[in-house]
Amino acid sequence: MVVQQLESEFKDLLQQKNWWKLKNFLKDVPAVDIAEWLEDMEPELGVVIFRLLQKPKAADVFSYLSTNKGLELLDVFSTRQLSDVMDNLEPDDRVAFMEELPGHLTLRVLMSMKPKDREQVQRLLGYPEESVGRLMTTKFVRIKSDWTVEKSIEHIRIFGKQVETLNVIYVVDEKGKLVDDIRLSQLILAEPQKKIAEIIDQKFEALSALDDQEEAVKMFSKYDRVALPVVDSDGVLVGIVTVDDVIDVAEEEVTEDMQLMGGMHALDDYYSQTGIFEMVRKRVGWLVILFLGQMLTVTALASFEDALAAAAILSFFIPMIISSGGNSGSQAATLIIRALSTEDIQLEEWRKVLGRELLSGLMLGGIVGILGSTVIGFWLLLKGEDFSIFLVLQSLTVGISLIGVIIFGNLSGSMLPFLMSRLGLDPAVTSAPFVATLVDVTGIIIYFTMATLLLRGVIL
């Protein structure tokens, strides 16, 4: 409600063109809310809003904008405005934005930066895509192990205003190699004349600049930190990664996995920022593959044409059989993909998982199979069928088929992620639709094989 009231007041001031009052009003509005209001605003008017913001806040607002809106504003920014925004952005935000720029704008943005910032961005862009080096910021405080606590605090007091976080201070040796990290509270409580080397234990966790960004997510989750140091191959401290950047990466990874599990290629941008043709391109490939996969289901059904012709009632239960297997497979695939991504299980544990899923599939299949036989038996009686061996065998056919299909669904859904990982692919590509298609074909074969065995000589 408060945000809606602020937005209403913002629109009123904008309509009145009361720029002085609007400038004061924007001082107390969170940057993320201003960015949200700018998304639907004409670029020329958006630039006016940027002129009313203080430089650091303007940079914060710009960092929250979508890529498309950022590009729109770049086209109408003056050189001075562009310089002010870029100079006040955090290095990691600059790099993230620069990666999205078309070539002609990249040069313009680089030329608007101070030489030191330009060199920094160019260096960060040299790290592999989706590496920790692209994610890190170089704005942090470091102190030397041979300094006193008093000297270190004085150093922090001078340089601390320019950094992203002061919760953790990093200790380096004379060559710049990371020795330890220390909480600011430890420094404040230590004796002023003590050497830093006397209050550290040289036990720390650090990321490599060449690590994948997913490694940063795992490290933050494991060690519950607000920031982690980043070192190069020689152990030299080159930057830090903060938890807010890792949260963004985690969100992107989860979104990508969800889209892959939905049976499509992951989008390169937000749904609302993706064009319709790009959306179709990302979805059509898997859709065609899954369609062709369903042709196997048709082929399997065609091979049991005589059985269907002799007992048409068998066809009534096909959707129930194959959907139960598909649901079971999707459940197993989702559980294993998530367990692998969080390192709850390792690739070497596939035999253990196979045993667990075989047992759970047998138990689940037994429960659903007994329920299925009972329900089908009552359903046939309600339809007017007489209680006979034929009714019992039909019910048993459905029940036993459900057991077999659910066991197979469990095994295929749990083992495919391991197979994909072994092949170097993202296990999320063993999507629910892919597993369901595989189980559909197998379900038909299991169902009609059981029907042939149990009903031969009765109705077949």
GROMACS .gro file of C-alpha atoms in nm:
model
  460
    1MET     CA    1   0.000   0.000   0.000
    2VAL     CA    2   0.285   0.242   0.089
    3VAL     CA    3   0.455   0.180  -0.247
    4GLN     CA    4   0.128   0.248  -0.431
    5GLN     CA    5   0.085   0.577  -0.241
    6LEU     CA    6   0.443   0.679  -0.329
    7GLU     CA    7   0.386   0.594  -0.695
    8SER     CA    8   0.064   0.797  -0.699
    9GLU     CA    9   0.243   1.098  -0.546
   10PHE     CA   10   0.528   1.056  -0.794
   11LYS     CA   11   0.287   1.063  -1.090
   12ASP     CA   12   0.109   1.370  -0.951
   13LEU     CA   13   0.436   1.563  -0.914
   14LEU     CA   14   0.543   1.451  -1.261
   15GLN     CA   15   0.217   1.569  -1.413
   16GLN     CA   16   0.249   1.906  -1.235
   17LYS     CA   17   0.614   1.931  -1.351
   18ASN     CA   18   0.707   2.037  -0.999
   19TRP     CA   19   1.074   1.946  -1.045
   20TRP     CA   20   1.208   2.097  -0.721
   21LYS     CA   21   0.955   1.911  -0.505
   22LEU     CA   22   1.002   1.594  -0.712
   23LYS     CA   23   1.379   1.609  -0.653
   24ASN     CA   24   1.328   1.619  -0.275
   25PHE     CA   25   1.061   1.351  -0.293
   26LEU     CA   26   1.290   1.107  -0.480
   27LYS     CA   27   1.559   1.130  -0.211
   28ASP     CA   28   1.357   0.907   0.021
   29VAL     CA   29   1.226   0.660  -0.238
   30PRO     CA   30   1.416   0.327  -0.268
   31ALA     CA   31   1.616   0.297  -0.592
   32VAL     CA   32   1.441  -0.028  -0.688
   33ASP     CA   33   1.099   0.144  -0.682
   34ILE     CA   34   1.220   0.435  -0.896
   35ALA     CA   35   1.361   0.185  -1.147
   36GLU     CA   36   1.025   0.009  -1.161
   37TRP     CA   37   0.845   0.338  -1.233
   38LEU     CA   38   1.095   0.421  -1.509
   39GLU     CA   39   1.032   0.094  -1.694
   40ASP     CA   40   0.707   0.224  -1.851
   41MET     CA   41   0.831   0.580  -1.901
   42GLU     CA   42   0.942   0.741  -2.225
   43PRO     CA   43   1.326   0.757  -2.243
   44GLU     CA   44   1.327   1.138  -2.281
   45LEU     CA   45   1.125   1.175  -1.960
   46GLY     CA   46   1.335   0.910  -1.788
   47VAL     CA   47   1.648   1.115  -1.851
   48VAL     CA   48   1.483   1.411  -1.677
   49ILE     CA   49   1.425   1.193  -1.371
   50PHE     CA   50   1.791   1.092  -1.373
   51ARG     CA   51   1.891   1.459  -1.367
   52LEU     CA   52   1.695   1.500  -1.044
   53LEU     CA   53   1.873   1.213  -0.869
   54GLN     CA   54   2.198   1.233  -0.677
   55LYS     CA   55   2.481   1.061  -0.866
   56PRO     CA   56   2.520   0.751  -0.642
   57LYS     CA   57   2.143   0.697  -0.633
   58ALA     CA   58   2.116   0.743  -1.011
   59ALA     CA   59   2.370   0.462  -1.050
   60ASP     CA   60   2.172   0.241  -0.812
   61VAL     CA   61   1.852   0.306  -1.007
   62PHE     CA   62   2.028   0.226  -1.335
   63SER     CA   63   2.157  -0.106  -1.196
   64TYR     CA   64   1.795  -0.217  -1.128
   65LEU     CA   65   1.669  -0.137  -1.479
   66SER     CA   66   1.606  -0.409  -1.736
   67THR     CA   67   1.861  -0.435  -2.017
   68ASN     CA   68   1.617  -0.300  -2.277
   69LYS     CA   69   1.527   0.007  -2.071
   70GLY     CA   70   1.895   0.070  -1.994
   71LEU     CA   71   1.975   0.065  -2.366
   72GLU     CA   72   1.687   0.306  -2.439
   73LEU     CA   73   1.819   0.554  -2.185
   74LEU     CA   74   2.177   0.523  -2.310
   75ASP     CA   75   2.064   0.647  -2.650
   76VAL     CA   76   1.942   0.975  -2.501
   77PHE     CA   77   2.192   1.025  -2.217
   78SER     CA   78   2.434   1.311  -2.257
   79THR     CA   79   2.804   1.227  -2.225
   80ARG     CA   80   2.809   1.385  -1.878
   81GLN     CA   81   2.509   1.186  -1.756
   82LEU     CA   82   2.654   0.864  -1.896
   83SER     CA   83   2.984   0.932  -1.721
   84ASP     CA   84   2.813   1.008  -1.388
   85VAL     CA   85   2.608   0.686  -1.397
   86MET     CA   86   2.896   0.460  -1.505
   87ASP     CA   87   3.143   0.608  -1.257
   88ASN     CA   88   2.906   0.541  -0.968
   89LEU     CA   89   2.806   0.187  -1.065
   90GLU     CA   90   2.971  -0.101  -0.880
   91PRO     CA   91   3.233  -0.279  -1.098
   92ASP     CA   92   3.030  -0.603  -1.112
   93ASP     CA   93   2.718  -0.409  -1.219
   94ARG     CA   94   2.920  -0.232  -1.488
   95VAL     CA   95   3.046  -0.565  -1.624
   96ALA     CA   96   2.698  -0.723  -1.618
   97PHE     CA   97   2.562  -0.426  -1.814
   98MET     CA   98   2.855  -0.411  -2.060
   99GLU     CA   99   2.801  -0.777  -2.152
  100GLU     CA  100   2.455  -0.691  -2.286
  101LEU     CA  101   2.558  -0.387  -2.492
  102PRO     CA  102   2.571  -0.386  -2.873
  103GLY     CA  103   2.914  -0.299  -3.015
  104HIS     CA  104   2.848   0.067  -3.104
  105LEU     CA  105   2.729   0.146  -2.752
  106THR     CA  106   3.010  -0.047  -2.582
  107LEU     CA  107   3.270   0.195  -2.716
  108ARG     CA  108   3.060   0.498  -2.619
  109VAL     CA  109   3.019   0.371  -2.262
  110LEU     CA  110   3.387   0.281  -2.226
  111MET     CA  111   3.495   0.625  -2.348
  112SER     CA  112   3.265   0.792  -2.092
  113MET     CA  113   3.445   0.622  -1.801
  114LYS     CA  114   3.743   0.739  -1.609
  115PRO     CA  115   4.063   0.569  -1.734
  116LYS     CA  116   4.096   0.367  -1.410
  117ASP     CA  117   3.736   0.241  -1.428
  118ARG     CA  118   3.770   0.163  -1.800
  119GLU     CA  119   4.081  -0.047  -1.735
  120GLN     CA  120   3.904  -0.229  -1.452
  121VAL     CA  121   3.599  -0.318  -1.664
  122GLN     CA  122   3.815  -0.433  -1.954
  123ARG     CA  123   4.008  -0.660  -1.717
  124LEU     CA  124   3.693  -0.805  -1.564
  125LEU     CA  125   3.548  -0.870  -1.910
  126GLY     CA  126   3.855  -1.085  -1.979
  127TYR     CA  127   3.731  -1.354  -1.739
  128PRO     CA  128   3.527  -1.642  -1.885
  129GLU     CA  129   3.153  -1.587  -1.918
  130GLU     CA  130   2.958  -1.694  -1.607
  131SER     CA  131   3.281  -1.712  -1.404
  132VAL     CA  132   3.327  -1.567  -1.056
  133GLY     CA  133   3.563  -1.311  -1.212
  134ARG     CA  134   3.267  -1.156  -1.396
  135LEU     CA  135   3.065  -1.148  -1.076
  136MET     CA  136   3.319  -0.999  -0.834
  137THR     CA  137   3.367  -0.637  -0.732
  138THR     CA  138   3.707  -0.482  -0.676
  139LYS     CA  139   3.577  -0.239  -0.415
  140PHE     CA  140   3.687  -0.384  -0.082
  141VAL     CA  141   3.920  -0.301   0.207
  142ARG     CA  142   4.240  -0.496   0.262
  143ILE     CA  143   4.497  -0.456   0.536
  144LYS     CA  144   4.841  -0.609   0.585
  145SER     CA  145   4.927  -0.874   0.840
  146ASP     CA  146   5.220  -0.673   0.985
  147TRP     CA  147   5.005  -0.365   1.058
  148THR     CA  148   4.875  -0.286   1.404
  149VAL     CA  149   4.504  -0.289   1.484
  150GLU     CA  150   4.515   0.090   1.531
  151LYS     CA  151   4.673   0.147   1.187
  152SER     CA  152   4.424  -0.092   1.026
  153ILE     CA  153   4.122   0.088   1.173
  154GLU     CA  154   4.261   0.422   1.056
  155HIS     CA  155   4.304   0.275   0.707
  156ILE     CA  156   3.944   0.150   0.711
  157ARG     CA  157   3.823   0.491   0.824
  158ILE     CA  158   3.991   0.655   0.523
  159PHE     CA  159   3.902   0.406   0.249
  160GLY     CA  160   3.587   0.239   0.386
  161LYS     CA  161   3.346   0.490   0.230
  162GLN     CA  162   3.425   0.364  -0.120
  163VAL     CA  163   3.369  -0.008  -0.067
  164GLU     CA  164   3.065  -0.233  -0.105
  165THR     CA  165   3.078  -0.396   0.241
  166LEU     CA  166   3.267  -0.343   0.564
  167ASN     CA  167   3.143  -0.651   0.747
  168VAL     CA  168   3.460  -0.839   0.657
  169ILE     CA  169   3.815  -0.701   0.614
  170TYR     CA  170   4.074  -0.894   0.414
  171VAL     CA  171   4.431  -0.951   0.531
  172VAL     CA  172   4.712  -0.983   0.273
  173ASP     CA  173   5.088  -1.025   0.287
  174GLU     CA  174   5.348  -0.799   0.123
  175LYS     CA  175   5.286  -0.968  -0.216
  176GLY     CA  176   4.909  -0.920  -0.201
  177LYS     CA  177   4.833  -1.286  -0.131
  178LEU     CA  178   4.528  -1.351   0.084
  179VAL     CA  179   4.628  -1.453   0.437
  180ASP     CA  180   4.293  -1.439   0.617
  181ASP     CA  181   3.969  -1.248   0.651
  182ILE     CA  182   3.857  -1.086   0.974
  183ARG     CA  183   3.529  -0.940   1.089
  184LEU     CA  184   3.524  -0.568   1.163
  185SER     CA  185   3.392  -0.641   1.513
  186GLN     CA  186   3.708  -0.841   1.591
  187LEU     CA  187   3.924  -0.544   1.495
  188ILE     CA  188   3.725  -0.299   1.704
  189LEU     CA  189   3.745  -0.521   2.013
  190ALA     CA  190   4.117  -0.602   1.976
  191GLU     CA  191   4.400  -0.417   2.159
  192PRO     CA  192   4.507  -0.116   1.945
  193GLN     CA  193   4.880  -0.201   1.950
  194LYS     CA  194   4.839  -0.567   1.862
  195LYS     CA  195   4.961  -0.684   1.523
  196ILE     CA  196   4.700  -0.819   1.282
  197ALA     CA  197   4.906  -1.139   1.257
  198GLU     CA  198   4.842  -1.199   1.627
  199ILE     CA  199   4.461  -1.198   1.601
  200ILE     CA  200   4.410  -1.408   1.287
  201ASP     CA  201   4.416  -1.787   1.253
  202GLN     CA  202   4.483  -1.802   0.876
  203LYS     CA  203   4.176  -2.018   0.823
  204PHE     CA  204   3.957  -1.884   0.546
  205GLU     CA  205   3.745  -1.982   0.248
  206ALA     CA  206   3.800  -1.823  -0.093
  207LEU     CA  207   3.671  -1.851  -0.448
  208SER     CA  208   3.885  -1.872  -0.759
  209ALA     CA  209   3.825  -1.602  -1.021
  210LEU     CA  210   3.790  -1.884  -1.278
  211ASP     CA  211   3.529  -2.080  -1.079
  212ASP     CA  212   3.181  -2.113  -1.223
  213GLN     CA  213   2.929  -1.878  -1.063
  214GLU     CA  214   2.736  -2.182  -0.938
  215GLU     CA  215   3.035  -2.258  -0.716
  216ALA     CA  216   2.986  -1.920  -0.549
  217VAL     CA  217   2.621  -2.005  -0.477
  218LYS     CA  218   2.724  -2.335  -0.314
  219MET     CA  219   3.000  -2.170  -0.107
  220PHE     CA  220   2.769  -1.899   0.026
  221SER     CA  221   2.505  -2.158   0.113
  222LYS     CA  222   2.758  -2.382   0.286
  223TYR     CA  223   2.945  -2.118   0.489
  224ASP     CA  224   2.660  -1.869   0.547
  225ARG     CA  225   2.869  -1.563   0.456
  226VAL     CA  226   2.778  -1.211   0.341
  227ALA     CA  227   3.094  -1.185   0.126
  228LEU     CA  228   3.371  -1.416   0.006
  229PRO     CA  229   3.717  -1.323  -0.123
  230VAL     CA  230   3.823  -1.406  -0.480
  231VAL     CA  231   4.183  -1.503  -0.559
  232ASP     CA  232   4.374  -1.569  -0.880
  233SER     CA  233   4.580  -1.880  -0.957
  234ASP     CA  234   4.866  -1.746  -0.741
  235GLY     CA  235   4.646  -1.682  -0.438
  236VAL     CA  236   4.652  -1.303  -0.485
  237LEU     CA  237   4.336  -1.126  -0.367
  238VAL     CA  238   4.169  -0.976  -0.675
  239GLY     CA  239   3.812  -0.905  -0.557
  240ILE     CA  240   3.516  -1.011  -0.347
  241VAL     CA  241   3.171  -1.151  -0.421
  242THR     CA  242   2.881  -1.028  -0.208
  243VAL     CA  243   2.566  -1.216  -0.116
  244ASP     CA  244   2.334  -0.985  -0.315
  245ASP     CA  245   2.513  -1.080  -0.638
  246VAL     CA  246   2.497  -1.450  -0.548
  247ILE     CA  247   2.123  -1.427  -0.482
  248ASP     CA  248   2.079  -1.295  -0.838
  249VAL     CA  249   2.287  -1.585  -0.976
  250ALA     CA  250   2.089  -1.839  -0.772
  251GLU     CA  251   1.764  -1.695  -0.906
  252GLU     CA  252   1.894  -1.718  -1.263
  253GLU     CA  253   2.008  -2.079  -1.214
  254VAL     CA  254   1.676  -2.187  -1.062
  255THR     CA  255   1.487  -2.011  -1.344
  256GLU     CA  256   1.702  -2.182  -1.606
  257ASP     CA  257   1.651  -2.525  -1.446
  258MET     CA  258   1.275  -2.473  -1.425
  259GLN     CA  259   1.260  -2.376  -1.792
  260LEU     CA  260   1.473  -2.674  -1.896
  261MET     CA  261   1.256  -2.906  -1.688
  262GLY     CA  262   0.952  -2.761  -1.862
  263GLY     CA  263   1.083  -2.898  -2.191
  264MET     CA  264   1.236  -2.591  -2.359
  265HIS     CA  265   1.566  -2.409  -2.397
  266ALA     CA  266   1.636  -2.157  -2.120
  267LEU     CA  267   1.551  -1.795  -2.206
  268ASP     CA  268   1.837  -1.545  -2.228
  269ASP     CA  269   1.631  -1.271  -2.062
  270TYR     CA  270   1.318  -1.224  -1.850
  271TYR     CA  271   0.993  -1.353  -2.000
  272SER     CA  272   0.856  -0.998  -2.032
  273GLN     CA  273   1.174  -0.888  -2.214
  274THR     CA  274   1.179  -1.179  -2.462
  275GLY     CA  275   1.032  -1.124  -2.808
  276ILE     CA  276   0.764  -1.357  -2.944
  277PHE     CA  277   0.986  -1.498  -3.221
  278GLU     CA  278   1.268  -1.565  -2.976
  279MET     CA  279   1.016  -1.734  -2.745
  280VAL     CA  280   0.897  -1.960  -3.028
  281ARG     CA  281   1.256  -2.042  -3.123
  282LYS     CA  282   1.337  -2.146  -2.766
  283ARG     CA  283   1.029  -2.368  -2.737
  284VAL     CA  284   0.982  -2.525  -3.079
  285GLY     CA  285   1.287  -2.755  -3.074
  286TRP     CA  286   1.187  -2.959  -2.770
  287LEU     CA  287   0.821  -2.946  -2.875
  288VAL     CA  288   0.906  -3.112  -3.206
  289ILE     CA  289   1.130  -3.370  -3.037
  290LEU     CA  290   0.857  -3.457  -2.785
  291PHE     CA  291   0.600  -3.477  -3.065
  292LEU     CA  292   0.817  -3.722  -3.256
  293GLY     CA  293   0.868  -3.912  -2.933
  294GLN     CA  294   0.493  -3.953  -2.902
  295MET     CA  295   0.501  -4.128  -3.241
  296LEU     CA  296   0.668  -4.413  -3.055
  297THR     CA  297   0.357  -4.429  -2.836
  298VAL     CA  298   0.140  -4.450  -3.149
  299THR     CA  299   0.366  -4.726  -3.286
  300ALA     CA  300   0.341  -4.918  -2.958
  301LEU     CA  301  -0.039  -4.892  -2.963
  302ALA     CA  302  -0.052  -5.003  -3.327
  303SER     CA  303   0.141  -5.320  -3.242
  304PHE     CA  304  -0.141  -5.416  -3.002
  305GLU     CA  305  -0.416  -5.342  -3.255
  306ASP     CA  306  -0.560  -5.694  -3.238
  307ALA     CA  307  -0.585  -5.681  -2.859
  308LEU     CA  308  -0.762  -5.344  -2.877
  309ALA     CA  309  -1.003  -5.474  -3.139
  310ALA     CA  310  -1.086  -5.781  -2.926
  311ALA     CA  311  -1.127  -5.588  -2.599
  312ALA     CA  312  -1.203  -5.221  -2.666
  313ILE     CA  313  -1.260  -5.166  -2.296
  314LEU     CA  314  -0.882  -5.192  -2.245
  315SER     CA  315  -0.840  -4.854  -2.414
  316PHE     CA  316  -1.041  -4.683  -2.139
  317PHE     CA  317  -0.760  -4.731  -1.889
  318ILE     CA  318  -0.464  -4.626  -2.108
  319PRO     CA  319  -0.458  -4.258  -1.993
  320MET     CA  320  -0.466  -4.363  -1.627
  321ILE     CA  321  -0.179  -4.612  -1.672
  322ILE     CA  322   0.061  -4.387  -1.863
  323SER     CA  323  -0.012  -4.070  -1.663
  324SER     CA  324   0.063  -4.254  -1.336
  325GLY     CA  325   0.401  -4.360  -1.474
  326GLY     CA  326   0.471  -4.013  -1.608
  327ASN     CA  327   0.385  -3.851  -1.275
  328SER     CA  328   0.608  -4.096  -1.090
  329GLY     CA  329   0.897  -4.031  -1.330
  330SER     CA  330   0.857  -3.654  -1.305
  331GLN     CA  331   0.863  -3.671  -0.925
  332ALA     CA  332   1.181  -3.881  -0.924
  333ALA     CA  333   1.353  -3.662  -1.185
  334THR     CA  334   1.273  -3.344  -0.992
  335LEU     CA  335   1.403  -3.489  -0.665
  336ILE     CA  336   1.729  -3.617  -0.815
  337ILE     CA  337   1.801  -3.306  -1.025
  338ARG     CA  338   1.763  -3.088  -0.717
  339ALA     CA  339   1.972  -3.323  -0.501
  340LEU     CA  340   2.252  -3.322  -0.761
  341SER     CA  341   2.248  -2.943  -0.799
  342THR     CA  342   2.274  -2.890  -0.421
  343GLU     CA  343   2.537  -3.169  -0.393
  344ASP     CA  344   2.312  -3.357  -0.154
  345ILE     CA  345   2.411  -3.663  -0.358
  346GLN     CA  346   2.715  -3.727  -0.580
  347LEU     CA  347   2.734  -3.891  -0.923
  348GLU     CA  348   2.916  -4.188  -0.766
  349GLU     CA  349   2.608  -4.265  -0.553
  350TRP     CA  350   2.390  -4.371  -0.847
  351ARG     CA  351   2.373  -4.733  -0.726
  352LYS     CA  352   2.246  -4.621  -0.387
  353VAL     CA  353   1.983  -4.403  -0.558
  354LEU     CA  354   1.888  -4.691  -0.790
  355GLY     CA  355   1.820  -4.914  -0.490
  356ARG     CA  356   1.619  -4.647  -0.308
  357GLU     CA  357   1.406  -4.565  -0.612
  358LEU     CA  358   1.349  -4.933  -0.691
  359LEU     CA  359   1.220  -4.989  -0.338
  360SER     CA  360   1.015  -4.668  -0.327
  361GLY     CA  361   0.877  -4.745  -0.676
  362LEU     CA  362   0.769  -5.089  -0.557
  363MET     CA  363   0.597  -4.940  -0.252
  364LEU     CA  364   0.431  -4.657  -0.445
  365GLY     CA  365   0.330  -4.893  -0.724
  366GLY     CA  366   0.186  -5.138  -0.471
  367ILE     CA  367  -0.026  -4.868  -0.305
  368VAL     CA  368  -0.153  -4.723  -0.634
  369GLY     CA  369  -0.190  -5.070  -0.790
  370ILE     CA  370  -0.412  -5.200  -0.508
  371LEU     CA  371  -0.614  -4.880  -0.519
  372GLY     CA  372  -0.639  -4.904  -0.899
  373SER     CA  373  -0.759  -5.267  -0.897
  374THR     CA  374  -1.020  -5.189  -0.632
  375VAL     CA  375  -1.150  -4.874  -0.802
  376ILE     CA  376  -1.165  -5.038  -1.147
  377GLY     CA  377  -1.348  -5.340  -1.003
  378PHE     CA  378  -1.615  -5.119  -0.842
  379TRP     CA  379  -1.636  -4.903  -1.156
  380LEU     CA  380  -1.703  -5.208  -1.375
  381LEU     CA  381  -1.971  -5.330  -1.132
  382LEU     CA  382  -2.138  -4.988  -1.137
  383LYS     CA  383  -2.139  -5.004  -1.519
  384GLY     CA  384  -2.352  -5.317  -1.496
  385GLU     CA  385  -2.079  -5.583  -1.534
  386ASP     CA  386  -2.146  -5.908  -1.355
  387PHE     CA  387  -1.893  -6.023  -1.097
  388SER     CA  388  -1.688  -6.280  -1.289
  389ILE     CA  389  -1.334  -6.401  -1.360
  390PHE     CA  390  -1.326  -6.153  -1.648
  391LEU     CA  391  -1.393  -5.860  -1.412
  392VAL     CA  392  -1.130  -5.981  -1.165
  393LEU     CA  393  -0.867  -6.029  -1.439
  394GLN     CA  394  -0.937  -5.684  -1.584
  395SER     CA  395  -0.890  -5.526  -1.242
  396LEU     CA  396  -0.569  -5.723  -1.186
  397THR     CA  397  -0.438  -5.622  -1.529
  398VAL     CA  398  -0.475  -5.255  -1.442
  399GLY     CA  399  -0.332  -5.299  -1.090
  400ILE     CA  400  -0.023  -5.499  -1.195
  401SER     CA  401   0.039  -5.265  -1.490
  402LEU     CA  402   0.033  -4.966  -1.253
  403ILE     CA  403   0.298  -5.133  -1.036
  404GLY     CA  404   0.523  -5.197  -1.336
  405VAL     CA  405   0.476  -4.851  -1.489
  406ILE     CA  406   0.538  -4.666  -1.162
  407ILE     CA  407   0.854  -4.869  -1.093
  408PHE     CA  408   0.982  -4.793  -1.443
  409GLY     CA  409   0.889  -4.426  -1.407
  410ASN     CA  410   1.082  -4.404  -1.080
  411LEU     CA  411   1.389  -4.573  -1.226
  412SER     CA  412   1.398  -4.374  -1.550
  413GLY     CA  413   1.327  -4.042  -1.377
  414SER     CA  414   1.603  -4.099  -1.122
  415MET     CA  415   1.870  -4.246  -1.351
  416LEU     CA  416   1.840  -4.008  -1.649
  417PRO     CA  417   1.985  -3.710  -1.453
  418PHE     CA  418   2.291  -3.923  -1.368
  419LEU     CA  419   2.328  -4.023  -1.733
  420MET     CA  420   2.301  -3.660  -1.850
  421SER     CA  421   2.557  -3.548  -1.593
  422ARG     CA  422   2.798  -3.822  -1.704
  423LEU     CA  423   2.764  -3.697  -2.061
  424GLY     CA  424   2.851  -3.345  -1.944
  425LEU     CA  425   2.498  -3.212  -1.998
  426ASP     CA  426   2.276  -3.021  -1.757
  427PRO     CA  427   2.067  -3.284  -1.573
  428ALA     CA  428   1.770  -3.047  -1.595
  429VAL     CA  429   1.735  -3.138  -1.964
  430THR     CA  430   1.588  -3.469  -1.846
  431SER     CA  431   1.272  -3.264  -1.827
  432ALA     CA  432   0.937  -3.380  -1.700
  433PRO     CA  433   0.792  -3.393  -2.057
  434PHE     CA  434   1.091  -3.598  -2.176
  435VAL     CA  435   1.052  -3.851  -1.892
  436ALA     CA  436   0.675  -3.859  -1.946
  437THR     CA  437   0.719  -3.935  -2.318
  438LEU     CA  438   0.959  -4.221  -2.239
  439VAL     CA  439   0.722  -4.363  -1.978
  440ASP     CA  440   0.423  -4.332  -2.215
  441VAL     CA  441   0.581  -4.574  -2.462
  442THR     CA  442   0.692  -4.817  -2.191
  443GLY     CA  443   0.356  -4.791  -2.015
  444ILE     CA  444   0.171  -4.903  -2.328
  445ILE     CA  445   0.403  -5.201  -2.369
  446ILE     CA  446   0.373  -5.303  -2.001
  447TYR     CA  447  -0.006  -5.262  -1.998
  448PHE     CA  448  -0.080  -5.464  -2.311
  449THR     CA  449   0.179  -5.726  -2.226
  450MET     CA  450   0.005  -5.784  -1.892
  451ALA     CA  451  -0.336  -5.785  -2.065
  452THR     CA  452  -0.213  -6.043  -2.315
  453LEU     CA  453  -0.079  -6.266  -2.037
  454LEU     CA  454  -0.380  -6.242  -1.804
  455LEU     CA  455  -0.668  -6.222  -2.052
  456ARG     CA  456  -0.546  -6.468  -2.314
  457GLY     CA  457  -0.819  -6.726  -2.362
  458VAL     CA  458  -1.071  -6.511  -2.176
  459ILE     CA  459  -1.140  -6.227  -2.419
  460LEU     CA  460  -0.821  -6.226  -2.626
   0.00000   0.00000   0.00000
